[in-house]
Amino acid sequence: CGTWRWPVKTGSDASRYQVSKSVTYTSVNYLHTLGAPSSTSLNSSYAHNHRIKWPEFRTWQFRGVTLVAIKLEDDGDLHLRLRSSTGALMIAEIPQPACVSSYSLWKTGISAARGYLTSRYWVSLYSWHYIYRSVNIQGLGFFDEEHNVTGAAPNDFELHPVTYIHFN
């Protein structure tokens, strides 16, 4: 399981009850415009267990975005590369359910989303599985640290955790 901001990545953080239950429908392009927090605030002890900017307090959903590829990460997350109709890229991640605390308000959705994908496609630590299918996908907002991930948004904003996915 992961460590860096792990409670926030899995929806078991101290500020989880402040996350809006209403879904905000959006686009990858819009989320690219959000201002990223400073690396100092992202790496603070407070940020480890708390959401730090308003986009992290939202449940976001895309309709008809392309799931380009999936890959299993070292921390057990499924790493999803998404692409909009205009070519904008973004990452979404689904934690391994065994790594999600029972305190997470989204554990059931995380487990269902992960099962939905892994029952249809194989995943590997060593290579991407290219899919190129249209999906509707929903998850919590999350600002990741800059670490040069292929397909990351310019501001490193992600859907993490993914709480719903369905192929169109």
PDB file of C-alpha atoms in Angstrom:
ATOM      1  CA  CYS A   1       0.000   0.000   0.000  1.00  0.00           C
ATOM      2  CA  GLY A   2       1.065   3.585  -0.502  1.00  0.00           C
ATOM      3  CA  THR A   3       2.252   6.102   2.072  1.00  0.00           C
ATOM      4  CA  TRP A   4       2.398   9.678   0.695  1.00  0.00           C
ATOM      5  CA  ARG A   5      -0.994  11.333   1.436  1.00  0.00           C
ATOM      6  CA  TRP A   6      -2.441   7.819   1.532  1.00  0.00           C
ATOM      7  CA  PRO A   7      -5.467   8.697   3.710  1.00  0.00           C
ATOM      8  CA  VAL A   8      -6.440  11.406   1.179  1.00  0.00           C
ATOM      9  CA  LYS A   9      -5.838   9.064  -1.784  1.00  0.00           C
ATOM     10  CA  THR A  10      -8.208   6.503  -0.293  1.00  0.00           C
ATOM     11  CA  GLY A  11     -10.890   8.781   1.150  1.00  0.00           C
ATOM     12  CA  SER A  12     -10.134   7.944   4.773  1.00  0.00           C
ATOM     13  CA  ASP A  13      -8.591  11.328   5.668  1.00  0.00           C
ATOM     14  CA  ALA A  14      -9.693  13.554   8.541  1.00  0.00           C
ATOM     15  CA  SER A  15     -11.555  15.908   6.162  1.00  0.00           C
ATOM     16  CA  ARG A  16     -13.515  13.165   4.326  1.00  0.00           C
ATOM     17  CA  TYR A  17     -16.862  14.277   5.744  1.00  0.00           C
ATOM     18  CA  GLN A  18     -16.410  17.687   4.100  1.00  0.00           C
ATOM     19  CA  VAL A  19     -16.252  16.210   0.572  1.00  0.00           C
ATOM     20  CA  SER A  20     -19.386  17.083  -1.374  1.00  0.00           C
ATOM     21  CA  LYS A  21     -21.642  14.126  -2.103  1.00  0.00           C
ATOM     22  CA  SER A  22     -23.001  15.995  -5.142  1.00  0.00           C
ATOM     23  CA  VAL A  23     -21.326  15.047  -8.394  1.00  0.00           C
ATOM     24  CA  THR A  24     -19.766  17.853 -10.435  1.00  0.00           C
ATOM     25  CA  TYR A  25     -19.760  16.983 -14.141  1.00  0.00           C
ATOM     26  CA  THR A  26     -16.676  18.420 -15.799  1.00  0.00           C
ATOM     27  CA  SER A  27     -14.040  18.043 -18.489  1.00  0.00           C
ATOM     28  CA  VAL A  28     -10.371  17.166 -18.408  1.00  0.00           C
ATOM     29  CA  ASN A  29      -9.698  20.551 -20.008  1.00  0.00           C
ATOM     30  CA  TYR A  30     -11.404  22.393 -17.138  1.00  0.00           C
ATOM     31  CA  LEU A  31      -9.498  20.488 -14.477  1.00  0.00           C
ATOM     32  CA  HIS A  32      -6.234  21.434 -16.228  1.00  0.00           C
ATOM     33  CA  THR A  33      -7.004  25.090 -15.414  1.00  0.00           C
ATOM     34  CA  LEU A  34      -7.069  24.586 -11.639  1.00  0.00           C
ATOM     35  CA  GLY A  35      -4.222  26.176  -9.742  1.00  0.00           C
ATOM     36  CA  ALA A  36      -1.999  23.620  -8.056  1.00  0.00           C
ATOM     37  CA  PRO A  37      -0.992  23.993  -4.410  1.00  0.00           C
ATOM     38  CA  SER A  38       2.633  24.693  -3.556  1.00  0.00           C
ATOM     39  CA  SER A  39       4.904  21.707  -3.049  1.00  0.00           C
ATOM     40  CA  THR A  40       5.469  22.994   0.497  1.00  0.00           C
ATOM     41  CA  SER A  41       1.773  22.724   1.347  1.00  0.00           C
ATOM     42  CA  LEU A  42       1.471  19.316  -0.388  1.00  0.00           C
ATOM     43  CA  ASN A  43       4.334  17.935   1.661  1.00  0.00           C
ATOM     44  CA  SER A  44       3.217  19.327   5.010  1.00  0.00           C
ATOM     45  CA  SER A  45       2.256  16.991   7.823  1.00  0.00           C
ATOM     46  CA  TYR A  46      -1.231  18.541   7.694  1.00  0.00           C
ATOM     47  CA  ALA A  47      -1.685  17.581   4.021  1.00  0.00           C
ATOM     48  CA  HIS A  48      -0.904  13.937   4.788  1.00  0.00           C
ATOM     49  CA  ASN A  49      -4.323  13.503   6.415  1.00  0.00           C
ATOM     50  CA  HIS A  50      -6.324  16.499   5.105  1.00  0.00           C
ATOM     51  CA  ARG A  51      -7.557  17.837   1.773  1.00  0.00           C
ATOM     52  CA  ILE A  52      -5.900  21.173   1.076  1.00  0.00           C
ATOM     53  CA  LYS A  53      -7.650  22.973  -1.813  1.00  0.00           C
ATOM     54  CA  TRP A  54     -11.308  23.212  -2.818  1.00  0.00           C
ATOM     55  CA  PRO A  55     -11.003  20.846  -5.848  1.00  0.00           C
ATOM     56  CA  GLU A  56     -10.077  18.038  -3.445  1.00  0.00           C
ATOM     57  CA  PHE A  57     -13.432  18.517  -1.696  1.00  0.00           C
ATOM     58  CA  ARG A  58     -15.390  17.610  -4.848  1.00  0.00           C
ATOM     59  CA  THR A  59     -16.599  14.441  -6.488  1.00  0.00           C
ATOM     60  CA  TRP A  60     -15.900  14.868 -10.210  1.00  0.00           C
ATOM     61  CA  GLN A  61     -17.301  12.952 -13.164  1.00  0.00           C
ATOM     62  CA  PHE A  62     -16.408  12.757 -16.842  1.00  0.00           C
ATOM     63  CA  ARG A  63     -18.736  11.433 -19.504  1.00  0.00           C
ATOM     64  CA  GLY A  64     -17.281   9.893 -22.629  1.00  0.00           C
ATOM     65  CA  VAL A  65     -13.588  10.295 -21.831  1.00  0.00           C
ATOM     66  CA  THR A  66     -11.201   7.749 -23.392  1.00  0.00           C
ATOM     67  CA  LEU A  67      -9.532   5.219 -21.130  1.00  0.00           C
ATOM     68  CA  VAL A  68      -6.248   4.921 -23.008  1.00  0.00           C
ATOM     69  CA  ALA A  69      -4.451   2.386 -20.814  1.00  0.00           C
ATOM     70  CA  ILE A  70      -4.144   0.804 -17.384  1.00  0.00           C
ATOM     71  CA  LYS A  71      -1.133  -0.357 -15.391  1.00  0.00           C
ATOM     72  CA  LEU A  72      -0.615  -1.746 -11.911  1.00  0.00           C
ATOM     73  CA  GLU A  73       1.609   0.452  -9.718  1.00  0.00           C
ATOM     74  CA  ASP A  74       4.074  -0.604  -7.013  1.00  0.00           C
ATOM     75  CA  ASP A  75       1.690   0.645  -4.288  1.00  0.00           C
ATOM     76  CA  GLY A  76      -1.124  -1.583  -5.609  1.00  0.00           C
ATOM     77  CA  ASP A  77      -3.051   1.222  -7.328  1.00  0.00           C
ATOM     78  CA  LEU A  78      -4.474   0.770 -10.805  1.00  0.00           C
ATOM     79  CA  HIS A  79      -3.112   3.695 -12.788  1.00  0.00           C
ATOM     80  CA  LEU A  80      -5.538   4.826 -15.524  1.00  0.00           C
ATOM     81  CA  ARG A  81      -4.477   7.116 -18.345  1.00  0.00           C
ATOM     82  CA  LEU A  82      -7.406   9.227 -19.590  1.00  0.00           C
ATOM     83  CA  ARG A  83      -7.697  11.390 -22.722  1.00  0.00           C
ATOM     84  CA  SER A  84     -10.372  13.927 -23.612  1.00  0.00           C
ATOM     85  CA  SER A  85     -11.809  14.386 -27.097  1.00  0.00           C
ATOM     86  CA  THR A  86      -9.413  17.339 -27.541  1.00  0.00           C
ATOM     87  CA  GLY A  87      -6.359  15.275 -26.556  1.00  0.00           C
ATOM     88  CA  ALA A  88      -5.935  16.589 -22.991  1.00  0.00           C
ATOM     89  CA  LEU A  89      -4.487  13.954 -20.663  1.00  0.00           C
ATOM     90  CA  MET A  90      -5.101  13.141 -17.028  1.00  0.00           C
ATOM     91  CA  ILE A  91      -4.515  10.335 -14.530  1.00  0.00           C
ATOM     92  CA  ALA A  92      -7.071   8.502 -12.399  1.00  0.00           C
ATOM     93  CA  GLU A  93      -6.207   5.836  -9.848  1.00  0.00           C
ATOM     94  CA  ILE A  94      -8.030   3.018  -8.104  1.00  0.00           C
ATOM     95  CA  PRO A  95      -6.436   1.778  -4.879  1.00  0.00           C
ATOM     96  CA  GLN A  96      -6.256  -1.890  -4.020  1.00  0.00           C
ATOM     97  CA  PRO A  97      -9.335  -2.465  -1.809  1.00  0.00           C
ATOM     98  CA  ALA A  98      -7.250  -4.274   0.820  1.00  0.00           C
ATOM     99  CA  CYS A  99      -5.260  -1.034   1.217  1.00  0.00           C
ATOM    100  CA  VAL A 100      -8.364   1.104   1.816  1.00  0.00           C
ATOM    101  CA  SER A 101      -9.298   1.710   5.438  1.00  0.00           C
ATOM    102  CA  SER A 102     -12.781   0.868   6.644  1.00  0.00           C
ATOM    103  CA  TYR A 103     -12.972   4.598   7.542  1.00  0.00           C
ATOM    104  CA  SER A 104     -13.198   5.455   3.851  1.00  0.00           C
ATOM    105  CA  LEU A 105     -16.675   6.594   2.861  1.00  0.00           C
ATOM    106  CA  TRP A 106     -15.956   5.334  -0.682  1.00  0.00           C
ATOM    107  CA  LYS A 107     -14.545   1.844  -0.005  1.00  0.00           C
ATOM    108  CA  THR A 108     -17.532   0.107  -1.623  1.00  0.00           C
ATOM    109  CA  GLY A 109     -17.307   2.273  -4.764  1.00  0.00           C
ATOM    110  CA  ILE A 110     -13.524   1.824  -4.965  1.00  0.00           C
ATOM    111  CA  SER A 111     -13.909  -1.959  -4.735  1.00  0.00           C
ATOM    112  CA  ALA A 112     -16.664  -2.013  -7.355  1.00  0.00           C
ATOM    113  CA  ALA A 113     -14.707   0.190  -9.790  1.00  0.00           C
ATOM    114  CA  ARG A 114     -11.590  -1.934  -9.422  1.00  0.00           C
ATOM    115  CA  GLY A 115     -13.545  -5.166  -9.871  1.00  0.00           C
ATOM    116  CA  TYR A 116     -15.284  -3.748 -12.938  1.00  0.00           C
ATOM    117  CA  LEU A 117     -11.936  -3.150 -14.662  1.00  0.00           C
ATOM    118  CA  THR A 118      -9.987  -6.186 -13.468  1.00  0.00           C
ATOM    119  CA  SER A 119     -12.793  -8.552 -14.480  1.00  0.00           C
ATOM    120  CA  ARG A 120     -12.466  -7.252 -18.057  1.00  0.00           C
ATOM    121  CA  TYR A 121      -8.725  -6.555 -18.524  1.00  0.00           C
ATOM    122  CA  TRP A 122      -5.448  -7.936 -17.252  1.00  0.00           C
ATOM    123  CA  VAL A 123      -3.085  -5.603 -15.465  1.00  0.00           C
ATOM    124  CA  SER A 124       0.672  -5.773 -15.059  1.00  0.00           C
ATOM    125  CA  LEU A 125       3.393  -4.047 -13.045  1.00  0.00           C
ATOM    126  CA  TYR A 126       5.645  -4.187 -16.081  1.00  0.00           C
ATOM    127  CA  SER A 127       3.643  -2.901 -19.006  1.00  0.00           C
ATOM    128  CA  TRP A 128       0.646  -0.787 -19.964  1.00  0.00           C
ATOM    129  CA  HIS A 129      -2.487  -2.521 -21.213  1.00  0.00           C
ATOM    130  CA  TYR A 130      -3.871  -0.280 -23.972  1.00  0.00           C
ATOM    131  CA  ILE A 131      -7.662  -0.147 -24.124  1.00  0.00           C
ATOM    132  CA  TYR A 132      -8.863   2.982 -26.022  1.00  0.00           C
ATOM    133  CA  ARG A 133     -12.497   2.769 -24.891  1.00  0.00           C
ATOM    134  CA  SER A 134     -14.962   5.473 -23.950  1.00  0.00           C
ATOM    135  CA  VAL A 135     -15.893   5.513 -20.271  1.00  0.00           C
ATOM    136  CA  ASN A 136     -17.893   7.444 -17.736  1.00  0.00           C
ATOM    137  CA  ILE A 137     -15.692   7.806 -14.680  1.00  0.00           C
ATOM    138  CA  GLN A 138     -16.151   9.397 -11.277  1.00  0.00           C
ATOM    139  CA  GLY A 139     -13.799  10.050  -8.393  1.00  0.00           C
ATOM    140  CA  LEU A 140     -12.529  12.449  -5.786  1.00  0.00           C
ATOM    141  CA  GLY A 141     -10.230  15.306  -6.672  1.00  0.00           C
ATOM    142  CA  PHE A 142      -6.593  14.934  -5.679  1.00  0.00           C
ATOM    143  CA  PHE A 143      -3.456  17.016  -6.249  1.00  0.00           C
ATOM    144  CA  ASP A 144      -0.504  14.669  -6.665  1.00  0.00           C
ATOM    145  CA  GLU A 145       3.137  15.602  -6.341  1.00  0.00           C
ATOM    146  CA  GLU A 146       5.122  16.290  -9.507  1.00  0.00           C
ATOM    147  CA  HIS A 147       6.800  13.035 -10.529  1.00  0.00           C
ATOM    148  CA  ASN A 148       6.832  13.042 -14.331  1.00  0.00           C
ATOM    149  CA  VAL A 149       4.098  10.461 -14.864  1.00  0.00           C
ATOM    150  CA  THR A 150       3.164   9.835 -18.487  1.00  0.00           C
ATOM    151  CA  GLY A 151      -0.295  11.263 -19.078  1.00  0.00           C
ATOM    152  CA  ALA A 152      -0.400  13.500 -16.002  1.00  0.00           C
ATOM    153  CA  ALA A 153      -2.291  16.793 -16.119  1.00  0.00           C
ATOM    154  CA  PRO A 154      -0.030  19.881 -16.173  1.00  0.00           C
ATOM    155  CA  ASN A 155      -1.137  20.729 -12.612  1.00  0.00           C
ATOM    156  CA  ASP A 156      -0.891  17.056 -11.465  1.00  0.00           C
ATOM    157  CA  PHE A 157      -4.607  16.968 -10.640  1.00  0.00           C
ATOM    158  CA  GLU A 158      -6.081  13.451 -10.626  1.00  0.00           C
ATOM    159  CA  LEU A 159      -9.184  11.494  -9.799  1.00  0.00           C
ATOM    160  CA  HIS A 160      -7.941   9.521  -6.790  1.00  0.00           C
ATOM    161  CA  PRO A 161      -9.704   7.418  -5.724  1.00  0.00           C
ATOM    162  CA  VAL A 162     -11.946   6.431  -8.612  1.00  0.00           C
ATOM    163  CA  THR A 163     -15.321   5.509  -7.158  1.00  0.00           C
ATOM    164  CA  TYR A 164     -17.216   4.582 -10.344  1.00  0.00           C
ATOM    165  CA  ILE A 165     -16.370   3.560 -13.910  1.00  0.00           C
ATOM    166  CA  HIS A 166     -18.500   2.225 -16.726  1.00  0.00           C
ATOM    167  CA  PHE A 167     -17.709   1.583 -20.385  1.00  0.00           C
ATOM    168  CA  ASN A 168     -19.959   3.312 -22.933  1.00  0.00           C
TER     169      ASN A 168
END
